[in-house]
Tab-separated table of C-alpha atoms in Angstrom:
chain	number	residue	atom	x	y	z
R	1	MET	CA	38.587	-25.004	106.356
R	2	LYS	CA	35.193	-23.786	105.094
R	3	ASN	CA	32.346	-25.985	106.322
R	4	GLY	CA	34.608	-27.513	108.949
R	5	VAL	CA	33.558	-28.863	112.332
R	6	LEU	CA	33.489	-26.409	115.234
R	7	ARG	CA	34.556	-28.436	118.232
R	8	ALA	CA	35.043	-27.829	121.952
R	9	GLU	CA	36.833	-30.428	124.051
R	10	ASN	CA	36.821	-30.438	127.856
R	11	VAL	CA	36.445	-26.663	128.089
R	12	VAL	CA	36.609	-25.242	131.603
R	13	LYS	CA	35.853	-21.599	132.351
R	14	ARG	CA	36.250	-19.872	135.714
R	15	TYR	CA	35.460	-16.373	136.873
R	16	GLY	CA	37.681	-15.982	139.888
R	17	LYS	CA	37.107	-19.052	142.046
R	18	LYS	CA	33.739	-19.841	140.487
R	19	GLU	CA	33.751	-22.461	137.734
R	20	VAL	CA	30.926	-21.734	135.272
R	21	LEU	CA	31.697	-24.304	132.546
R	22	HIS	CA	32.685	-27.787	133.676
R	23	GLY	CA	34.580	-29.785	131.053
R	24	VAL	CA	32.222	-28.952	128.170
R	25	SER	CA	32.650	-30.970	124.963
R	26	LEU	CA	30.547	-30.654	121.806
R	27	SER	CA	30.828	-30.842	118.020
R	28	ILE	CA	28.980	-28.514	115.647
R	29	ARG	CA	28.849	-30.216	112.268
R	30	PRO	CA	28.193	-28.404	108.988
R	31	GLY	CA	24.792	-27.893	107.444
R	32	LYS	CA	22.489	-28.058	110.467
R	33	ILE	CA	20.385	-25.712	112.564
R	34	TYR	CA	21.264	-26.237	116.218
R	35	GLY	CA	19.254	-25.057	119.183
R	36	LEU	CA	21.315	-24.209	122.271
R	37	LEU	CA	18.878	-24.373	125.155
R	38	GLY	CA	19.396	-23.530	128.789
R	39	ARG	CA	17.945	-21.571	131.660
R	40	ASN	CA	19.181	-18.065	132.407
R	41	GLY	CA	22.659	-18.353	133.878
R	42	ALA	CA	23.234	-21.875	132.563
R	43	GLY	CA	26.323	-20.788	130.608
R	44	LYS	CA	24.956	-20.366	127.062
R	45	THR	CA	26.452	-16.959	126.281
R	46	THR	CA	29.737	-17.819	127.994
R	47	LEU	CA	30.044	-20.960	125.883
R	48	LEU	CA	29.216	-19.121	122.649
R	49	GLY	CA	31.779	-16.441	123.456
R	50	ILE	CA	34.412	-19.147	123.903
R	51	LEU	CA	33.439	-20.931	120.669
R	52	THR	CA	33.966	-17.665	118.774
R	53	ALA	CA	37.176	-16.558	120.531
R	54	GLN	CA	35.431	-13.598	122.175
R	55	ASN	CA	35.997	-15.068	125.611
R	56	THR	CA	38.974	-16.843	127.136
R	57	PHE	CA	38.871	-20.192	128.919
R	58	ASN	CA	41.025	-21.875	131.515
R	59	SER	CA	41.567	-25.302	129.987
R	60	GLY	CA	40.470	-27.478	127.097
R	61	SER	CA	40.506	-26.633	123.390
R	62	VAL	CA	38.302	-25.043	120.713
R	63	THR	CA	38.974	-25.797	117.049
R	64	TYR	CA	37.404	-25.131	113.672
R	65	GLY	CA	38.371	-27.406	110.818
R	66	GLY	CA	40.980	-28.947	113.116
R	67	GLU	CA	42.723	-25.620	113.826
R	68	ASN	CA	42.655	-23.701	117.087
R	69	ILE	CA	40.461	-20.642	116.689
R	70	TRP	CA	42.257	-18.363	119.142
R	71	GLU	CA	43.987	-15.553	117.179
R	72	ASN	CA	43.290	-17.521	113.986
R	73	GLN	CA	41.752	-15.021	111.587
R	74	LYS	CA	41.283	-17.614	108.856
R	75	ALA	CA	39.030	-19.611	111.164
R	76	LEU	CA	37.250	-16.581	112.621
R	77	ASP	CA	36.425	-15.292	109.126
R	78	GLU	CA	34.122	-18.303	108.793
R	79	ILE	CA	32.174	-17.566	111.994
R	80	CYS	CA	29.631	-14.869	112.857
R	81	PHE	CA	28.507	-14.398	116.459
R	82	SER	CA	25.554	-12.008	116.543
R	83	ARG	CA	24.495	-10.991	120.028
R	84	GLU	CA	22.848	-8.202	121.984
R	85	LEU	CA	24.371	-4.843	121.113
R	86	SER	CA	27.143	-3.618	123.378
R	87	PRO	CA	26.119	-1.028	126.006
R	88	MET	CA	28.944	1.177	124.705
R	89	LEU	CA	26.886	1.693	121.527
R	90	LEU	CA	23.705	2.647	123.278
R	91	PHE	CA	24.391	5.943	125.001
R	92	GLY	CA	25.929	9.328	124.381
R	93	GLN	CA	26.286	11.739	121.531
R	94	ASN	CA	28.945	9.599	119.853
R	95	SER	CA	26.749	6.523	119.545
R	96	LEU	CA	26.978	4.890	116.128
R	97	LYS	CA	24.035	5.211	113.786
R	98	ALA	CA	22.487	1.950	112.690
R	99	LYS	CA	23.860	2.329	109.164
R	100	GLU	CA	27.368	2.882	110.555
R	101	TYR	CA	27.104	-0.223	112.696
R	102	LEU	CA	25.959	-2.289	109.710
R	103	ARG	CA	28.774	-0.822	107.638
R	104	ALA	CA	31.301	-1.883	110.277
R	105	ALA	CA	29.818	-5.385	110.272
R	106	SER	CA	30.167	-5.577	106.488
R	107	LEU	CA	33.888	-4.835	106.788
R	108	TYR	CA	34.355	-7.436	109.510
R	109	HIS	CA	32.605	-10.332	107.749
R	110	PRO	CA	34.286	-11.354	104.474
R	111	HIS	CA	31.204	-13.220	103.145
R	112	TRP	CA	28.923	-10.211	103.651
R	113	ASP	CA	25.960	-9.927	101.239
R	114	GLN	CA	25.093	-6.229	100.950
R	115	ASP	CA	22.095	-6.787	98.676
R	116	TYR	CA	20.617	-9.166	101.217
R	117	ALA	CA	21.318	-6.698	104.037
R	118	ASN	CA	19.530	-3.952	102.085
R	119	ARG	CA	16.502	-6.190	101.543
R	120	LEU	CA	16.337	-7.014	105.241
R	121	VAL	CA	16.611	-3.342	106.219
R	122	SER	CA	13.667	-2.614	103.929
R	123	LEU	CA	11.674	-5.620	105.140
R	124	PHE	CA	12.127	-4.679	108.798
R	125	GLU	CA	11.552	-0.966	108.063
R	126	LEU	CA	14.712	-0.178	110.003
R	127	ASP	CA	15.565	3.520	110.198
R	128	THR	CA	19.310	3.245	109.645
R	129	LYS	CA	19.822	6.989	110.208
R	130	LYS	CA	18.904	6.666	113.865
R	131	PRO	CA	21.639	6.256	116.480
R	132	ILE	CA	21.662	2.775	117.952
R	133	TYR	CA	20.649	4.082	121.379
R	134	LYS	CA	17.445	5.602	119.960
R	135	LEU	CA	16.216	2.328	118.458
R	136	SER	CA	13.540	0.308	120.237
R	137	LYS	CA	14.615	-3.002	121.773
R	138	GLY	CA	12.834	-4.782	118.938
R	139	MET	CA	14.717	-2.791	116.312
R	140	MET	CA	17.995	-3.484	118.093
R	141	SER	CA	17.173	-7.169	117.754
R	142	MET	CA	16.493	-6.594	114.049
R	143	VAL	CA	19.998	-5.116	113.676
R	144	THR	CA	21.570	-8.254	115.187
R	145	ILE	CA	19.434	-10.467	112.925
R	146	ILE	CA	20.424	-8.504	109.819
R	147	ILE	CA	24.087	-8.890	110.716
R	148	ALA	CA	23.734	-12.618	111.295
R	149	LEU	CA	21.859	-13.342	108.082
R	150	ALA	CA	23.733	-10.920	105.821
R	151	SER	CA	27.109	-12.121	107.122
R	152	ARG	CA	26.604	-15.353	105.115
R	153	ALA	CA	29.189	-16.853	107.484
R	154	PRO	CA	29.449	-20.646	107.154
R	155	VAL	CA	28.880	-20.870	110.915
R	156	THR	CA	26.351	-18.284	112.088
R	157	ILE	CA	25.518	-17.979	115.784
R	158	LEU	CA	22.610	-15.977	117.168
R	159	ASP	CA	22.343	-15.401	120.908
R	160	GLU	CA	18.722	-14.761	121.960
R	161	PRO	CA	17.864	-13.237	118.560
R	162	VAL	CA	14.143	-12.750	119.242
R	163	ALA	CA	14.529	-10.873	122.532
R	164	GLY	CA	12.371	-7.774	122.259
R	165	LEU	CA	10.431	-8.968	119.203
R	166	ASP	CA	6.664	-9.391	119.219
R	167	VAL	CA	5.132	-12.686	118.137
R	168	VAL	CA	4.630	-11.571	114.512
R	169	ALA	CA	8.256	-10.460	114.181
R	170	ARG	CA	9.461	-13.681	115.794
R	171	GLU	CA	7.540	-15.764	113.236
R	172	GLN	CA	9.020	-13.595	110.496
R	173	PHE	CA	12.515	-14.271	111.805
R	174	TYR	CA	12.017	-18.047	111.849
R	175	ARG	CA	10.718	-17.968	108.260
R	176	LEU	CA	13.751	-15.955	107.169
R	177	LEU	CA	16.094	-18.308	108.995
R	178	LEU	CA	14.619	-21.388	107.317
R	179	ALA	CA	14.599	-19.726	103.892
R	180	ASP	CA	18.247	-18.740	104.260
R	181	TYR	CA	19.146	-22.226	105.436
R	182	GLU	CA	17.391	-23.796	102.447
R	183	GLU	CA	19.360	-21.511	100.144
R	184	THR	CA	22.817	-21.699	101.713
R	185	ARG	CA	22.854	-24.840	103.906
R	186	ARG	CA	25.168	-23.037	106.274
R	187	THR	CA	25.349	-23.936	109.937
R	188	PHE	CA	23.228	-22.015	112.429
R	189	ILE	CA	23.361	-22.100	116.211
R	190	VAL	CA	20.428	-20.351	117.856
R	191	SER	CA	20.551	-19.796	121.605
R	192	THR	CA	17.121	-19.161	123.097
R	193	HIS	CA	14.964	-19.632	126.151
R	194	ILE	CA	11.767	-19.233	124.079
R	195	ILE	CA	11.678	-22.902	123.208
R	196	GLU	CA	8.191	-23.869	122.110
R	197	GLU	CA	7.907	-21.642	119.051
R	198	ALA	CA	11.472	-22.371	117.916
R	199	ALA	CA	11.322	-26.142	118.336
R	200	GLY	CA	10.234	-26.811	114.751
R	201	VAL	CA	13.287	-24.982	113.414
R	202	PHE	CA	15.950	-27.074	115.146
R	203	GLU	CA	17.442	-30.214	113.643
R	204	ASP	CA	19.763	-30.834	116.578
R	205	ILE	CA	19.596	-29.550	120.126
R	206	ILE	CA	22.201	-28.938	122.804
R	207	LEU	CA	20.938	-28.673	126.393
R	208	ILE	CA	23.165	-26.936	128.907
R	209	ASP	CA	22.409	-26.834	132.611
R	210	ASN	CA	24.596	-25.383	135.345
R	211	GLY	CA	27.598	-25.236	133.037
R	212	ARG	CA	27.338	-28.805	131.758
R	213	ILE	CA	26.040	-30.264	128.499
R	214	ILE	CA	23.322	-32.664	129.626
R	215	GLU	CA	21.920	-33.622	126.205
R	216	ALA	CA	22.998	-33.282	122.580
R	217	GLY	CA	21.527	-34.861	119.483
R	218	ASN	CA	18.665	-34.936	117.009
R	219	CYS	CA	15.686	-32.921	118.222
R	220	GLY	CA	12.994	-35.360	117.034
R	221	GLU	CA	14.779	-38.415	118.404
R	222	PHE	CA	15.253	-36.643	121.727
R	223	THR	CA	11.610	-35.656	122.242
R	224	ALA	CA	10.382	-39.092	121.095
R	225	GLN	CA	11.984	-40.593	124.209
R	226	PHE	CA	9.619	-38.736	126.561
R	227	HIS	CA	6.009	-39.533	127.460
R	228	LEU	CA	3.454	-37.976	129.794
R	229	VAL	CA	1.643	-40.691	131.740
R	230	THR	CA	-1.417	-39.837	133.853
R	231	GLY	CA	-3.524	-42.037	136.139
R	232	SER	CA	-3.543	-43.448	139.619
R	233	GLU	CA	-0.161	-43.721	141.303
R	234	ALA	CA	-0.238	-47.522	141.220
R	235	ASP	CA	-1.229	-47.751	137.543
R	236	VAL	CA	1.342	-45.146	136.499
R	237	ALA	CA	4.063	-47.011	138.400
R	238	ARG	CA	3.162	-50.278	136.645
R	239	ALA	CA	3.047	-48.618	133.232
R	240	CYS	CA	6.424	-46.943	133.707
R	241	ALA	CA	8.270	-50.052	134.891
R	242	GLY	CA	11.599	-50.152	133.094
R	243	LEU	CA	11.460	-46.459	132.131
R	244	THR	CA	13.103	-43.511	133.868
R	245	VAL	CA	10.782	-41.055	135.605
R	246	VAL	CA	12.337	-37.609	135.187
R	247	HIS	CA	9.483	-35.548	136.604
R	248	GLU	CA	6.404	-36.186	138.725
R	249	GLU	CA	3.327	-34.122	139.574
R	250	ARG	CA	0.496	-35.100	141.916
R	251	LEU	CA	-2.937	-33.611	142.389
R	252	GLY	CA	-5.079	-35.491	144.864
R	253	ARG	CA	-5.135	-39.143	143.787
R	254	SER	CA	-4.063	-38.360	140.242
R	255	CYS	CA	-0.438	-38.707	139.271
R	256	THR	CA	1.271	-37.442	136.135
R	257	VAL	CA	4.851	-38.352	135.329
R	258	CYS	CA	7.212	-37.563	132.519
R	259	ALA	CA	8.852	-40.870	131.708
R	260	ARG	CA	11.829	-41.421	129.455
R	261	GLY	CA	12.336	-44.644	127.574
R	262	ASP	CA	10.941	-47.093	125.045
R	263	GLY	CA	7.445	-46.055	123.966
R	264	GLU	CA	6.526	-49.557	122.856
R	265	ARG	CA	7.445	-50.957	126.240
R	266	LEU	CA	5.359	-48.262	127.907
R	267	ARG	CA	2.314	-49.065	125.785
R	268	ALA	CA	2.736	-52.786	126.427
R	269	ASN	CA	2.969	-52.180	130.178
R	270	ALA	CA	-0.107	-49.941	130.010
R	271	ALA	CA	-2.378	-52.512	128.357
R	272	GLY	CA	-5.527	-52.848	130.470
R	273	LEU	CA	-4.603	-49.994	132.818
R	274	ASP	CA	-6.681	-46.832	133.231
R	275	ILE	CA	-4.059	-44.314	132.185
R	276	ASP	CA	-3.499	-41.670	129.518
R	277	ILE	CA	-0.270	-41.454	127.500
R	278	GLU	CA	0.612	-38.248	125.655
R	279	PRO	CA	3.644	-37.097	123.651
R	280	VAL	CA	5.971	-34.513	125.171
R	281	SER	CA	7.041	-31.260	123.530
R	282	LEU	CA	10.657	-30.122	123.452
R	283	GLN	CA	9.871	-27.400	125.981
R	284	LYS	CA	8.197	-29.821	128.384
R	285	ALA	CA	11.080	-32.288	128.109
R	286	PHE	CA	13.515	-29.454	128.789
R	287	VAL	CA	11.545	-28.287	131.839
R	288	CYS	CA	11.317	-31.809	133.208
R	289	LEU	CA	15.070	-32.330	132.889
R	290	THR	CA	16.112	-28.982	134.352
R	291	GLY	CA	13.244	-27.875	136.572
R	292	GLY	CA	13.169	-30.379	139.417
R	293	GLN	CA	11.734	-33.819	140.002
R	294	LYS	CA	8.488	-33.513	141.905
R	295	GLU	CA	5.811	-30.919	142.476
R	296	GLY	CA	2.181	-30.668	143.502
R	297	LYS	CA	0.459	-31.867	146.587
R	298	ALA	CA	-0.991	-35.091	147.868
C-alpha cells in the first residue's frame, strides 16, 4: 500500500441542506508536490479532511492504494494531515505543552523521525516547554510544520502551513520542503492562498472553486496556456481570435485580456498589430479563472 494513489471519486459533502463539495474527483499520485489552491470558503479544508478520514461525506468514495480509507488504520498510517491547531489546545490551565503535543504526534505517526523533529525544533528556536496557547501564531505554525515534516508519512498534507509566518520564515519553510522532497520523494499536498511565492514549489496544481475541481494538472503546462494581451480593443480581439478570453480589463481606450490557448496561434494573429503579449503567473491565472470576467471602466 505504501506509495499508493490517494483517490477521491464523485465525493459529495453536505452540511445540512447546503452542498459544499459537488461530485469531486481527483487522483494524488506518488512522488509529487501538489498545490491545492482555492479562495477562502472554496472547500479546500473540507476536501482535505475527507481525504484523510477526518471528515465524513455523503456519497462517493475515497481510497488509498485501492482500499477505502475510512476506519482503515493501515491506510491512515501512511497519511499525515497537518493543520491549524485545535482550539481545545489553546486555552486553559490544562493546555498541552508544545513538547507534549509533539510527543503525541510521534506516537500517532509510525514513520516519525525524532532526530529530524529535534533538528527542526532547534532550527525554529521553538520553546517546547511553553503551553500551546502561549505560543505566537507563527510558532503555532512551526509546530504544524514540524509535525508534517517529521512524520515522514508517504502522503503528507499541509493546510495553510505558512499562516502566521513572516516572509523570511515562509522562505525557510519552502526550502525545507524542497530539501525533504529531494531526500524522500514522498508526496506532499500543500493547501494555500498565498500563491505567488509558493508557485515554484508545485509540480502539479489542483484548483477548487465553489466546491468543484476546475483545473488539475502540471503547473508549468497550466500557466503556459495563459497570456496577457494589451492594446486597443479591436487589435486585442483580432489577436485573440480562436483563443478563450477568461478575463478582461479596460482603462480608457486600452484593453487588457487574459487569453487561454495556443501561444503560437496568438503570436501569428498578432503579427503587425500594436499589442503587447506577456506571460501569466500562476496567481494571475488563478485570479482570472476565479475572480470574475470583466472589470475597469470605459
